[in-house]
Amino acid sequence: MGKRRRMDTRKKQALSSGLPWKPALAAAMVSLAVFAISGCEKTKEGEPSEVDFAVVTPEDIPQELLTIIEENKEKEMRLTWTDGEEMYLIRGDGKQATGGYSIGIAECTEDEDCLWFDTRLIGPQDEEALSKEPSWPYLVVKIAATQKEVIIE
């Protein structure tokens, strides 16, 4: 498989250390998360194993993370956020012209070096019941915190 983009998994210490949180700080930290060409590739010899995860409902998303998502929902999002014990993987597809969109999980796997979180945008299924209002689909899953390189697709 070809090279994949990677997401910087450094902890957002200002958010998790109890310091007063400021929206500008969060926006700056999110903008620092740079996608780069990754040296992690899936190989046939060490097949990746599945990762245990839980989809997080909007009511259960930590407030700091929810604020970051709201500030960045207009554009495509590929983020990680940790509270020290758990890591949250966030995938958003930006503004869609109508309602009815969702994001599905294709895979969440890992090997010795990397964790892959692969998602797909799912379009509206019922055209007649479709909301004419724009939507901003996103998905948040929770996994055990890891120091591995995280690749979100």
PDB file of N, CA and C in Angstrom, residues 25-102:
ATOM      1  N   LEU A  25      -6.060  29.387  21.975  1.00  0.00           N
ATOM      2  CA  LEU A  25      -5.013  28.395  22.201  1.00  0.00           C
ATOM      3  C   LEU A  25      -5.365  27.070  21.535  1.00  0.00           C
ATOM      4  N   ALA A  26      -6.616  26.657  21.691  1.00  0.00           N
ATOM      5  CA  ALA A  26      -7.052  25.407  21.075  1.00  0.00           C
ATOM      6  C   ALA A  26      -6.957  25.490  19.560  1.00  0.00           C
ATOM      7  N   ALA A  27      -7.379  26.607  18.990  1.00  0.00           N
ATOM      8  CA  ALA A  27      -7.312  26.768  17.535  1.00  0.00           C
ATOM      9  C   ALA A  27      -5.865  26.716  17.064  1.00  0.00           C
ATOM     10  N   ALA A  28      -4.971  27.324  17.820  1.00  0.00           N
ATOM     11  CA  ALA A  28      -3.554  27.299  17.448  1.00  0.00           C
ATOM     12  C   ALA A  28      -2.999  25.887  17.517  1.00  0.00           C
ATOM     13  N   MET A  29      -3.390  25.134  18.550  1.00  0.00           N
ATOM     14  CA  MET A  29      -2.892  23.772  18.675  1.00  0.00           C
ATOM     15  C   MET A  29      -3.435  22.886  17.564  1.00  0.00           C
ATOM     16  N   VAL A  30      -4.688  23.073  17.207  1.00  0.00           N
ATOM     17  CA  VAL A  30      -5.250  22.290  16.121  1.00  0.00           C
ATOM     18  C   VAL A  30      -4.546  22.624  14.817  1.00  0.00           C
ATOM     19  N   SER A  31      -4.263  23.917  14.603  1.00  0.00           N
ATOM     20  CA  SER A  31      -3.608  24.297  13.347  1.00  0.00           C
ATOM     21  C   SER A  31      -2.170  23.791  13.297  1.00  0.00           C
ATOM     22  N   LEU A  32      -1.570  23.494  14.458  1.00  0.00           N
ATOM     23  CA  LEU A  32      -0.216  22.952  14.471  1.00  0.00           C
ATOM     24  C   LEU A  32      -0.162  21.478  14.070  1.00  0.00           C
ATOM     25  N   ALA A  33      -1.314  20.823  14.127  1.00  0.00           N
ATOM     26  CA  ALA A  33      -1.363  19.414  13.753  1.00  0.00           C
ATOM     27  C   ALA A  33      -1.187  19.330  12.237  1.00  0.00           C
ATOM     28  N   VAL A  34      -0.028  18.982  11.800  1.00  0.00           N
ATOM     29  CA  VAL A  34       0.309  19.004  10.383  1.00  0.00           C
ATOM     30  C   VAL A  34       0.328  17.584   9.825  1.00  0.00           C
ATOM     31  N   PHE A  35      -0.314  17.435   8.669  1.00  0.00           N
ATOM     32  CA  PHE A  35      -0.247  16.152   7.988  1.00  0.00           C
ATOM     33  C   PHE A  35       1.083  16.066   7.240  1.00  0.00           C
ATOM     34  N   ALA A  36       1.776  14.951   7.397  1.00  0.00           N
ATOM     35  CA  ALA A  36       3.057  14.747   6.731  1.00  0.00           C
ATOM     36  C   ALA A  36       3.082  13.345   6.135  1.00  0.00           C
ATOM     37  N   ILE A  37       3.988  13.137   5.244  1.00  0.00           N
ATOM     38  CA  ILE A  37       4.136  11.807   4.665  1.00  0.00           C
ATOM     39  C   ILE A  37       4.682  10.883   5.740  1.00  0.00           C
ATOM     40  N   SER A  38       4.064   9.746   5.877  1.00  0.00           N
ATOM     41  CA  SER A  38       4.401   8.830   6.953  1.00  0.00           C
ATOM     42  C   SER A  38       5.286   7.696   6.457  1.00  0.00           C
ATOM     43  N   GLY A  39       6.148   7.239   7.338  1.00  0.00           N
ATOM     44  CA  GLY A  39       6.961   6.069   7.046  1.00  0.00           C
ATOM     45  C   GLY A  39       6.246   4.794   7.435  1.00  0.00           C
ATOM     46  N   CYS A  40       5.075   4.897   8.034  1.00  0.00           N
ATOM     47  CA  CYS A  40       4.314   3.729   8.457  1.00  0.00           C
ATOM     48  C   CYS A  40       3.522   3.183   7.288  1.00  0.00           C
ATOM     49  N   GLU A  41       3.739   1.964   6.970  1.00  0.00           N
ATOM     50  CA  GLU A  41       2.987   1.308   5.922  1.00  0.00           C
ATOM     51  C   GLU A  41       2.534  -0.052   6.432  1.00  0.00           C
ATOM     52  N   LYS A  42       1.390  -0.480   5.966  1.00  0.00           N
ATOM     53  CA  LYS A  42       0.932  -1.830   6.309  1.00  0.00           C
ATOM     54  C   LYS A  42       1.705  -2.811   5.448  1.00  0.00           C
ATOM     55  N   THR A  43       2.230  -3.834   6.096  1.00  0.00           N
ATOM     56  CA  THR A  43       2.968  -4.840   5.344  1.00  0.00           C
ATOM     57  C   THR A  43       2.259  -6.172   5.489  1.00  0.00           C
ATOM     58  N   LYS A  44       2.517  -7.060   4.580  1.00  0.00           N
ATOM     59  CA  LYS A  44       1.872  -8.365   4.618  1.00  0.00           C
ATOM     60  C   LYS A  44       2.417  -9.225   5.741  1.00  0.00           C
ATOM     61  N   GLU A  45       3.690  -8.988   6.144  1.00  0.00           N
ATOM     62  CA  GLU A  45       4.236  -9.860   7.159  1.00  0.00           C
ATOM     63  C   GLU A  45       3.625  -9.602   8.533  1.00  0.00           C
ATOM     64  N   GLY A  46       3.596  -8.450   9.090  1.00  0.00           N
ATOM     65  CA  GLY A  46       3.019  -8.201  10.400  1.00  0.00           C
ATOM     66  C   GLY A  46       1.610  -7.659  10.268  1.00  0.00           C
ATOM     67  N   GLU A  47       0.645  -8.531  10.024  1.00  0.00           N
ATOM     68  CA  GLU A  47      -0.733  -8.083   9.806  1.00  0.00           C
ATOM     69  C   GLU A  47      -1.234  -7.271  11.002  1.00  0.00           C
ATOM     70  N   PRO A  48      -1.869  -6.135  10.722  1.00  0.00           N
ATOM     71  CA  PRO A  48      -2.407  -5.318  11.804  1.00  0.00           C
ATOM     72  C   PRO A  48      -3.533  -6.031  12.553  1.00  0.00           C
ATOM     73  N   SER A  49      -3.678  -5.702  13.830  1.00  0.00           N
ATOM     74  CA  SER A  49      -4.762  -6.255  14.630  1.00  0.00           C
ATOM     75  C   SER A  49      -5.809  -5.173  14.888  1.00  0.00           C
ATOM     76  N   GLU A  50      -7.034  -5.596  15.154  1.00  0.00           N
ATOM     77  CA  GLU A  50      -8.113  -4.654  15.406  1.00  0.00           C
ATOM     78  C   GLU A  50      -7.923  -3.981  16.760  1.00  0.00           C
ATOM     79  N   VAL A  51      -8.388  -2.728  16.846  1.00  0.00           N
ATOM     80  CA  VAL A  51      -8.291  -1.938  18.065  1.00  0.00           C
ATOM     81  C   VAL A  51      -9.686  -1.820  18.676  1.00  0.00           C
ATOM     82  N   ASP A  52      -9.788  -2.004  19.985  1.00  0.00           N
ATOM     83  CA  ASP A  52     -11.056  -1.795  20.673  1.00  0.00           C
ATOM     84  C   ASP A  52     -11.337  -0.302  20.726  1.00  0.00           C
ATOM     85  N   PHE A  53     -12.555   0.086  20.346  1.00  0.00           N
ATOM     86  CA  PHE A  53     -12.936   1.489  20.379  1.00  0.00           C
ATOM     87  C   PHE A  53     -14.411   1.598  20.733  1.00  0.00           C
ATOM     88  N   ALA A  54     -14.803   2.791  21.127  1.00  0.00           N
ATOM     89  CA  ALA A  54     -16.212   3.081  21.413  1.00  0.00           C
ATOM     90  C   ALA A  54     -16.570   4.380  20.716  1.00  0.00           C
ATOM     91  N   VAL A  55     -17.682   4.391  20.000  1.00  0.00           N
ATOM     92  CA  VAL A  55     -18.179   5.617  19.397  1.00  0.00           C
ATOM     93  C   VAL A  55     -18.728   6.485  20.515  1.00  0.00           C
ATOM     94  N   VAL A  56     -18.344   7.757  20.516  1.00  0.00           N
ATOM     95  CA  VAL A  56     -18.731   8.676  21.575  1.00  0.00           C
ATOM     96  C   VAL A  56     -19.904   9.527  21.092  1.00  0.00           C
ATOM     97  N   THR A  57     -20.981   9.553  21.873  1.00  0.00           N
ATOM     98  CA  THR A  57     -22.133  10.388  21.528  1.00  0.00           C
ATOM     99  C   THR A  57     -21.807  11.844  21.870  1.00  0.00           C
ATOM    100  N   PRO A  58     -22.472  12.791  21.196  1.00  0.00           N
ATOM    101  CA  PRO A  58     -22.190  14.210  21.482  1.00  0.00           C
ATOM    102  C   PRO A  58     -22.326  14.568  22.966  1.00  0.00           C
ATOM    103  N   GLU A  59     -23.245  13.939  23.670  1.00  0.00           N
ATOM    104  CA  GLU A  59     -23.432  14.224  25.096  1.00  0.00           C
ATOM    105  C   GLU A  59     -22.237  13.795  25.932  1.00  0.00           C
ATOM    106  N   ASP A  60     -21.467  12.809  25.454  1.00  0.00           N
ATOM    107  CA  ASP A  60     -20.349  12.272  26.228  1.00  0.00           C
ATOM    108  C   ASP A  60     -18.988  12.808  25.796  1.00  0.00           C
ATOM    109  N   ILE A  61     -18.965  13.716  24.827  1.00  0.00           N
ATOM    110  CA  ILE A  61     -17.700  14.318  24.389  1.00  0.00           C
ATOM    111  C   ILE A  61     -17.278  15.344  25.430  1.00  0.00           C
ATOM    112  N   PRO A  62     -16.014  15.300  25.890  1.00  0.00           N
ATOM    113  CA  PRO A  62     -15.551  16.312  26.846  1.00  0.00           C
ATOM    114  C   PRO A  62     -15.760  17.724  26.285  1.00  0.00           C
ATOM    115  N   GLN A  63     -16.132  18.658  27.135  1.00  0.00           N
ATOM    116  CA  GLN A  63     -16.473  20.010  26.700  1.00  0.00           C
ATOM    117  C   GLN A  63     -15.348  20.679  25.914  1.00  0.00           C
ATOM    118  N   GLU A  64     -14.100  20.513  26.357  1.00  0.00           N
ATOM    119  CA  GLU A  64     -12.976  21.127  25.636  1.00  0.00           C
ATOM    120  C   GLU A  64     -12.888  20.601  24.214  1.00  0.00           C
ATOM    121  N   LEU A  65     -13.072  19.311  24.060  1.00  0.00           N
ATOM    122  CA  LEU A  65     -13.018  18.708  22.733  1.00  0.00           C
ATOM    123  C   LEU A  65     -14.205  19.145  21.886  1.00  0.00           C
ATOM    124  N   LEU A  66     -15.372  19.218  22.480  1.00  0.00           N
ATOM    125  CA  LEU A  66     -16.562  19.664  21.757  1.00  0.00           C
ATOM    126  C   LEU A  66     -16.372  21.085  21.218  1.00  0.00           C
ATOM    127  N   THR A  67     -15.743  21.934  21.994  1.00  0.00           N
ATOM    128  CA  THR A  67     -15.460  23.304  21.556  1.00  0.00           C
ATOM    129  C   THR A  67     -14.516  23.305  20.360  1.00  0.00           C
ATOM    130  N   ILE A  68     -13.484  22.479  20.396  1.00  0.00           N
ATOM    131  CA  ILE A  68     -12.541  22.379  19.278  1.00  0.00           C
ATOM    132  C   ILE A  68     -13.262  21.897  18.020  1.00  0.00           C
ATOM    133  N   ILE A  69     -14.125  20.903  18.169  1.00  0.00           N
ATOM    134  CA  ILE A  69     -14.880  20.378  17.024  1.00  0.00           C
ATOM    135  C   ILE A  69     -15.765  21.477  16.436  1.00  0.00           C
ATOM    136  N   GLU A  70     -16.481  22.196  17.277  1.00  0.00           N
ATOM    137  CA  GLU A  70     -17.362  23.268  16.801  1.00  0.00           C
ATOM    138  C   GLU A  70     -16.580  24.338  16.050  1.00  0.00           C
ATOM    139  N   GLU A  71     -15.398  24.689  16.545  1.00  0.00           N
ATOM    140  CA  GLU A  71     -14.586  25.723  15.908  1.00  0.00           C
ATOM    141  C   GLU A  71     -14.022  25.271  14.560  1.00  0.00           C
ATOM    142  N   ASN A  72     -13.929  23.971  14.338  1.00  0.00           N
ATOM    143  CA  ASN A  72     -13.289  23.449  13.130  1.00  0.00           C
ATOM    144  C   ASN A  72     -14.227  22.672  12.225  1.00  0.00           C
ATOM    145  N   LYS A  73     -15.521  22.669  12.491  1.00  0.00           N
ATOM    146  CA  LYS A  73     -16.450  21.816  11.756  1.00  0.00           C
ATOM    147  C   LYS A  73     -16.675  22.232  10.309  1.00  0.00           C
ATOM    148  N   GLU A  74     -16.363  23.468   9.941  1.00  0.00           N
ATOM    149  CA  GLU A  74     -16.596  23.944   8.575  1.00  0.00           C
ATOM    150  C   GLU A  74     -15.699  23.249   7.556  1.00  0.00           C
ATOM    151  N   LYS A  75     -14.546  22.788   7.995  1.00  0.00           N
ATOM    152  CA  LYS A  75     -13.596  22.151   7.069  1.00  0.00           C
ATOM    153  C   LYS A  75     -13.366  20.704   7.488  1.00  0.00           C
ATOM    154  N   GLU A  76     -12.693  19.982   6.648  1.00  0.00           N
ATOM    155  CA  GLU A  76     -12.379  18.589   6.952  1.00  0.00           C
ATOM    156  C   GLU A  76     -11.505  18.517   8.199  1.00  0.00           C
ATOM    157  N   MET A  77     -11.808  17.563   9.097  1.00  0.00           N
ATOM    158  CA  MET A  77     -11.052  17.395  10.342  1.00  0.00           C
ATOM    159  C   MET A  77     -10.476  15.994  10.440  1.00  0.00           C
ATOM    160  N   ARG A  78      -9.244  15.938  10.860  1.00  0.00           N
ATOM    161  CA  ARG A  78      -8.579  14.689  11.228  1.00  0.00           C
ATOM    162  C   ARG A  78      -7.752  15.019  12.454  1.00  0.00           C
ATOM    163  N   LEU A  79      -8.300  14.732  13.629  1.00  0.00           N
ATOM    164  CA  LEU A  79      -7.677  15.153  14.873  1.00  0.00           C
ATOM    165  C   LEU A  79      -7.554  14.004  15.859  1.00  0.00           C
ATOM    166  N   THR A  80      -6.587  14.145  16.757  1.00  0.00           N
ATOM    167  CA  THR A  80      -6.524  13.301  17.936  1.00  0.00           C
ATOM    168  C   THR A  80      -6.516  14.230  19.138  1.00  0.00           C
ATOM    169  N   TRP A  81      -7.057  13.748  20.239  1.00  0.00           N
ATOM    170  CA  TRP A  81      -7.095  14.528  21.486  1.00  0.00           C
ATOM    171  C   TRP A  81      -7.050  13.527  22.619  1.00  0.00           C
ATOM    172  N   THR A  82      -6.287  13.839  23.657  1.00  0.00           N
ATOM    173  CA  THR A  82      -6.188  12.904  24.767  1.00  0.00           C
ATOM    174  C   THR A  82      -6.382  13.610  26.097  1.00  0.00           C
ATOM    175  N   ASP A  83      -6.921  12.867  27.041  1.00  0.00           N
ATOM    176  CA  ASP A  83      -7.060  13.382  28.395  1.00  0.00           C
ATOM    177  C   ASP A  83      -6.060  12.694  29.323  1.00  0.00           C
ATOM    178  N   GLY A  84      -5.103  11.980  28.752  1.00  0.00           N
ATOM    179  CA  GLY A  84      -4.081  11.281  29.520  1.00  0.00           C
ATOM    180  C   GLY A  84      -4.304   9.783  29.581  1.00  0.00           C
ATOM    181  N   GLU A  85      -5.548   9.365  29.816  1.00  0.00           N
ATOM    182  CA  GLU A  85      -5.854   7.939  29.897  1.00  0.00           C
ATOM    183  C   GLU A  85      -6.487   7.411  28.619  1.00  0.00           C
ATOM    184  N   GLU A  86      -7.262   8.268  27.968  1.00  0.00           N
ATOM    185  CA  GLU A  86      -7.958   7.851  26.756  1.00  0.00           C
ATOM    186  C   GLU A  86      -7.649   8.816  25.624  1.00  0.00           C
ATOM    187  N   MET A  87      -7.670   8.285  24.429  1.00  0.00           N
ATOM    188  CA  MET A  87      -7.437   9.092  23.245  1.00  0.00           C
ATOM    189  C   MET A  87      -8.726   9.131  22.436  1.00  0.00           C
ATOM    190  N   TYR A  88      -9.022  10.292  21.889  1.00  0.00           N
ATOM    191  CA  TYR A  88     -10.189  10.470  21.044  1.00  0.00           C
ATOM    192  C   TYR A  88      -9.707  10.696  19.615  1.00  0.00           C
ATOM    193  N   LEU A  89     -10.297   9.966  18.680  1.00  0.00           N
ATOM    194  CA  LEU A  89     -10.006  10.108  17.260  1.00  0.00           C
ATOM    195  C   LEU A  89     -11.205  10.809  16.637  1.00  0.00           C
ATOM    196  N   ILE A  90     -10.962  11.916  15.961  1.00  0.00           N
ATOM    197  CA  ILE A  90     -12.046  12.733  15.434  1.00  0.00           C
ATOM    198  C   ILE A  90     -11.901  12.829  13.919  1.00  0.00           C
ATOM    199  N   ARG A  91     -12.991  12.548  13.232  1.00  0.00           N
ATOM    200  CA  ARG A  91     -13.009  12.651  11.773  1.00  0.00           C
ATOM    201  C   ARG A  91     -14.260  13.416  11.376  1.00  0.00           C
ATOM    202  N   GLY A  92     -14.087  14.531  10.681  1.00  0.00           N
ATOM    203  CA  GLY A  92     -15.200  15.320  10.182  1.00  0.00           C
ATOM    204  C   GLY A  92     -15.011  15.590   8.700  1.00  0.00           C
ATOM    205  N   ASP A  93     -16.098  15.713   7.978  1.00  0.00           N
ATOM    206  CA  ASP A  93     -16.007  15.946   6.540  1.00  0.00           C
ATOM    207  C   ASP A  93     -16.459  17.339   6.135  1.00  0.00           C
ATOM    208  N   GLY A  94     -16.498  18.271   7.073  1.00  0.00           N
ATOM    209  CA  GLY A  94     -16.821  19.648   6.741  1.00  0.00           C
ATOM    210  C   GLY A  94     -18.291  19.839   6.403  1.00  0.00           C
ATOM    211  N   LYS A  95     -18.591  21.006   5.902  1.00  0.00           N
ATOM    212  CA  LYS A  95     -19.969  21.378   5.602  1.00  0.00           C
ATOM    213  C   LYS A  95     -20.485  20.626   4.382  1.00  0.00           C
ATOM    214  N   GLN A  96     -21.675  20.027   4.540  1.00  0.00           N
ATOM    215  CA  GLN A  96     -22.361  19.342   3.445  1.00  0.00           C
ATOM    216  C   GLN A  96     -23.615  20.159   3.114  1.00  0.00           C
ATOM    217  N   ALA A  97     -24.025  20.153   1.880  1.00  0.00           N
ATOM    218  CA  ALA A  97     -25.135  21.002   1.421  1.00  0.00           C
ATOM    219  C   ALA A  97     -26.474  20.656   2.061  1.00  0.00           C
ATOM    220  N   THR A  98     -26.646  19.400   2.458  1.00  0.00           N
ATOM    221  CA  THR A  98     -27.920  18.964   3.039  1.00  0.00           C
ATOM    222  C   THR A  98     -27.663  18.085   4.250  1.00  0.00           C
ATOM    223  N   GLY A  99     -28.726  17.699   4.914  1.00  0.00           N
ATOM    224  CA  GLY A  99     -28.634  16.748   6.009  1.00  0.00           C
ATOM    225  C   GLY A  99     -28.546  15.337   5.464  1.00  0.00           C
ATOM    226  N   GLY A 100     -28.548  14.366   6.352  1.00  0.00           N
ATOM    227  CA  GLY A 100     -28.558  12.965   5.949  1.00  0.00           C
ATOM    228  C   GLY A 100     -27.198  12.324   5.784  1.00  0.00           C
ATOM    229  N   TYR A 101     -26.111  13.051   6.030  1.00  0.00           N
ATOM    230  CA  TYR A 101     -24.770  12.494   5.906  1.00  0.00           C
ATOM    231  C   TYR A 101     -24.321  11.920   7.247  1.00  0.00           C
ATOM    232  N   SER A 102     -23.495  10.905   7.179  1.00  0.00           N
ATOM    233  CA  SER A 102     -22.885  10.344   8.379  1.00  0.00           C
ATOM    234  C   SER A 102     -21.497   9.829   8.013  1.00  0.00           C
TER     235      SER A 102
END
